[in-house]
Amino acid sequence: LVMLDEPGADCAVDAVDELTIVAGESVIYCYTVANPGNAPAIDVSLTDDNGTPGEPGDDFAVALTGLTDEDGDGTADDLAPGASASGVSAPKSFTQAATVTNIATATAVGEEASDTATVTVTRPGLTTSR
């Protein structure tokens, strides 16, 4: 999910799967990882491809809140059955007209799930004549 980076913006209310912006505006990606299963998800992590599928060099890990220590290893990196965790990206500004599909991938021991958000960046064009 993605939303405009503006004061008071709330991922729970303002986030959408597709967004059209004008070049120069910033967006924030909103993430939710859920465990609808009946067993804990162990060693949960979330990676964002930074809108460049196939180019892992710029991927980044997303910090998640809401994770717990279900496996007792002393690290809050698990997700209880029925629970969810969330995170947000730093603001990202786009300067060129393009359509950017961003992919976030959650992994846990034996599990993987991905979701996408698309930002269409428009750019005004001006000409002059005499």
Coordinates of N, CA and C in Angstrom, one line a residue, residues 13-105:
V13 N -5.8 4.7 7.1 CA -7.0 5.4 6.5 C -6.6 5.8 5.0
D14 N -5.4 6.2 4.8 CA -5.1 6.9 3.5 C -4.4 6.0 2.5
A15 N -4.0 4.8 2.8 CA -3.2 4.0 1.9 C -4.1 3.3 0.9
V16 N -3.5 3.2 -0.3 CA -4.2 2.5 -1.4 C -3.2 1.7 -2.2
D17 N -3.7 0.8 -3.1 CA -2.8 -0.1 -3.8 C -2.2 0.6 -5.1
E18 N -2.9 1.6 -5.6 CA -2.5 2.4 -6.7 C -2.6 3.9 -6.5
L19 N -1.7 4.7 -6.9 CA -1.7 6.1 -6.6 C -1.1 6.9 -7.8
T20 N -1.7 8.0 -8.2 CA -1.1 8.8 -9.2 C -0.7 10.1 -8.6
I21 N 0.6 10.5 -8.9 CA 1.1 11.7 -8.3 C 1.8 12.6 -9.4
V22 N 2.1 13.8 -9.0 CA 2.9 14.7 -9.9 C 4.3 14.6 -9.5
A23 N 5.2 14.6 -10.5 CA 6.7 14.5 -10.3 C 7.0 15.5 -9.2
G24 N 7.9 15.1 -8.3 CA 8.3 16.0 -7.2 C 7.5 15.7 -5.9
E25 N 6.4 15.1 -5.9 CA 5.7 14.7 -4.7 C 6.3 13.5 -4.1
S26 N 6.1 13.3 -2.8 CA 6.7 12.1 -2.1 C 5.6 11.2 -1.7
V27 N 5.9 9.9 -1.6 CA 5.0 8.9 -1.1 C 5.7 8.1 0.1
I28 N 4.9 7.5 0.9 CA 5.3 6.6 1.9 C 4.7 5.2 1.6
Y29 N 5.4 4.2 1.7 CA 4.9 2.8 1.5 C 4.5 2.3 2.9
C30 N 3.3 1.7 3.0 CA 2.8 1.2 4.3 C 2.7 -0.3 4.2
Y31 N 3.2 -1.0 5.2 CA 3.3 -2.5 5.1 C 2.5 -3.1 6.3
T32 N 1.8 -4.2 6.0 CA 1.2 -5.0 7.1 C 1.5 -6.5 6.7
V33 N 2.1 -7.2 7.7 CA 2.3 -8.6 7.5 C 1.4 -9.3 8.5
A34 N 0.6 -10.2 8.0 CA -0.4 -10.9 8.9 C -0.1 -12.4 8.9
N35 N -0.5 -13.1 10.0 CA -0.4 -14.5 10.1 C -1.8 -15.0 10.3
P36 N -2.5 -15.4 9.3 CA -3.9 -15.9 9.4 C -3.9 -17.4 9.8
G37 N -2.7 -18.0 9.9 CA -2.6 -19.4 10.2 C -2.9 -19.8 11.6
N38 N -2.7 -21.1 12.0 CA -3.0 -21.5 13.4 C -1.7 -21.9 14.1
A39 N -0.5 -21.5 13.5 CA 0.8 -21.7 14.2 C 1.6 -20.4 14.1
P40 N 2.5 -20.2 14.9 CA 3.4 -19.0 14.8 C 4.2 -19.0 13.6
A41 N 4.4 -17.8 13.0 CA 5.3 -17.6 11.9 C 6.7 -17.2 12.6
I42 N 7.7 -18.0 12.3 CA 9.0 -17.8 13.0 C 10.0 -17.1 12.1
D43 N 10.8 -16.2 12.7 CA 11.8 -15.4 12.0 C 11.2 -14.6 10.8
V44 N 10.3 -13.8 11.1 CA 9.6 -13.0 10.1 C 10.5 -11.8 9.7
S45 N 10.6 -11.6 8.4 CA 11.3 -10.4 7.9 C 10.5 -9.8 6.7
L46 N 10.7 -8.6 6.4 CA 10.1 -7.9 5.2 C 11.1 -7.2 4.4
T47 N 11.1 -7.4 3.1 CA 12.1 -6.7 2.2 C 11.3 -6.0 1.1
D48 N 11.7 -4.7 0.9 CA 11.1 -3.9 -0.2 C 12.1 -3.9 -1.3
D49 N 11.6 -4.1 -2.6 CA 12.5 -4.1 -3.7 C 12.8 -2.7 -4.2
N50 N 12.3 -1.6 -3.6 CA 12.6 -0.2 -3.9 C 12.1 0.1 -5.3
G51 N 11.1 -0.6 -5.8 CA 10.5 -0.3 -7.1 C 11.4 -0.7 -8.3
T52 N 12.4 -1.6 -8.0 CA 13.3 -2.1 -9.0 C 13.3 -3.6 -9.0
P53 N 12.3 -4.2 -9.5 CA 12.3 -5.7 -9.5 C 13.5 -6.2 -10.3
G54 N 14.2 -7.2 -9.8 CA 15.3 -7.8 -10.5 C 16.6 -7.1 -10.2
E55 N 16.6 -6.1 -9.4 CA 17.8 -5.4 -9.0 C 18.0 -5.4 -7.5
P56 N 18.4 -6.5 -6.9 CA 18.5 -6.7 -5.5 C 19.4 -5.7 -4.7
G57 N 20.3 -5.1 -5.5 CA 21.3 -4.2 -4.8 C 20.7 -3.0 -4.1
D58 N 19.5 -2.6 -4.4 CA 18.9 -1.4 -3.7 C 17.7 -1.9 -2.8
D59 N 17.5 -3.2 -2.7 CA 16.4 -3.6 -1.8 C 16.7 -3.2 -0.3
F60 N 15.7 -3.0 0.5 CA 15.9 -2.7 1.9 C 15.0 -3.4 2.8
A61 N 15.5 -3.7 4.0 CA 14.7 -4.3 5.0 C 13.7 -3.3 5.7
V62 N 12.5 -3.7 6.0 CA 11.5 -2.9 6.6 C 11.4 -3.3 8.1
A63 N 11.6 -2.3 8.9 CA 11.4 -2.5 10.4 C 9.9 -2.7 10.7
L64 N 9.6 -3.8 11.4 CA 8.2 -4.1 11.7 C 7.9 -3.9 13.2
T65 N 6.8 -3.3 13.5 CA 6.3 -3.3 14.9 C 5.2 -4.3 15.1
G66 N 5.2 -4.9 16.3 CA 4.1 -5.9 16.5 C 4.6 -7.4 16.5
L67 N 5.9 -7.5 16.2 CA 6.4 -8.9 16.3 C 6.7 -9.3 17.7
T68 N 6.7 -10.6 18.0 CA 6.9 -11.1 19.4 C 7.9 -12.2 19.3
D69 N 8.2 -12.8 20.5 CA 9.2 -13.9 20.6 C 8.4 -15.2 20.8
E70 N 7.8 -15.7 19.8 CA 7.0 -17.0 19.9 C 7.9 -18.2 20.1
D71 N 9.1 -18.2 19.6 CA 10.0 -19.4 19.6 C 10.9 -19.4 20.8
G72 N 10.9 -18.3 21.7 CA 11.7 -18.3 22.9 C 13.2 -18.1 22.7
D73 N 13.6 -17.6 21.5 CA 15.0 -17.4 21.3 C 15.5 -16.0 21.8
G74 N 14.6 -15.2 22.4 CA 15.0 -13.9 22.9 C 15.0 -12.8 21.9
T75 N 14.5 -13.1 20.7 CA 14.4 -12.0 19.7 C 12.9 -11.9 19.3
A76 N 12.4 -10.7 19.3 CA 11.0 -10.4 18.8 C 11.0 -10.3 17.3
D77 N 11.0 -11.5 16.7 CA 10.9 -11.6 15.2 C 9.9 -12.6 14.7
D78 N 8.9 -12.9 15.5 CA 7.9 -13.9 15.2 C 6.6 -13.3 15.2
L79 N 5.6 -14.0 14.6 CA 4.2 -13.5 14.5 C 3.3 -14.6 15.0
A80 N 2.5 -14.3 16.0 CA 1.6 -15.2 16.6 C 0.5 -15.5 15.7
P81 N -0.2 -16.7 15.8 CA -1.4 -16.9 15.0 C -2.4 -15.8 15.1
G82 N -2.9 -15.4 14.0 CA -4.0 -14.3 14.0 C -3.4 -12.9 14.2
A83 N -2.1 -12.8 14.4 CA -1.6 -11.4 14.7 C -1.1 -10.8 13.4
S84 N -0.8 -9.5 13.5 CA -0.2 -8.8 12.4 C 0.9 -7.8 12.9
A85 N 1.8 -7.4 12.0 CA 2.8 -6.5 12.3 C 2.8 -5.4 11.2
S86 N 3.3 -4.2 11.5 CA 3.3 -3.2 10.5 C 4.6 -2.4 10.4
G87 N 4.8 -1.7 9.3 CA 5.9 -0.8 9.2 C 5.6 0.2 8.1
V88 N 6.5 1.2 8.0 CA 6.4 2.2 6.9 C 7.8 2.5 6.4
S89 N 7.8 3.0 5.1 CA 9.1 3.3 4.5 C 9.4 4.8 4.8
A90 N 10.7 5.2 4.5 CA 11.0 6.6 4.5 C 10.3 7.2 3.4
P91 N 10.1 8.5 3.4 CA 9.5 9.2 2.2 C 10.3 9.0 0.9
K92 N 9.6 8.7 -0.2 CA 10.3 8.5 -1.4 C 9.8 9.5 -2.4
S93 N 10.7 10.3 -3.1 CA 10.3 11.3 -4.0 C 10.6 10.8 -5.4
F94 N 9.7 11.1 -6.4 CA 9.8 10.7 -7.8 C 10.0 12.0 -8.6
T95 N 11.0 12.0 -9.5 CA 11.2 13.2 -10.3 C 10.9 13.0 -11.8
Q96 N 10.8 11.7 -12.2 CA 10.6 11.4 -13.6 C 9.2 10.8 -13.8
A97 N 8.6 11.1 -15.0 CA 7.3 10.5 -15.3 C 7.6 9.0 -15.5
A98 N 6.8 8.2 -14.8 CA 7.0 6.7 -14.9 C 5.9 6.0 -14.2
T99 N 5.7 4.7 -14.4 CA 4.9 3.9 -13.5 C 5.8 3.0 -12.8
V100 N 5.8 3.0 -11.5 CA 6.7 2.3 -10.6 C 5.9 1.3 -9.8
T101 N 6.2 0.0 -10.0 CA 5.6 -1.1 -9.3 C 6.5 -1.5 -8.2
N102 N 6.1 -1.3 -6.9 CA 6.9 -1.7 -5.8 C 6.5 -3.0 -5.2
I103 N 7.4 -3.9 -4.9 CA 7.1 -5.2 -4.4 C 7.7 -5.4 -3.0
A104 N 6.9 -5.7 -2.0 CA 7.3 -6.1 -0.7 C 7.1 -7.6 -0.5
T105 N 8.2 -8.2 0.1 CA 8.1 -9.6 0.3 C 8.4 -10.0 1.7

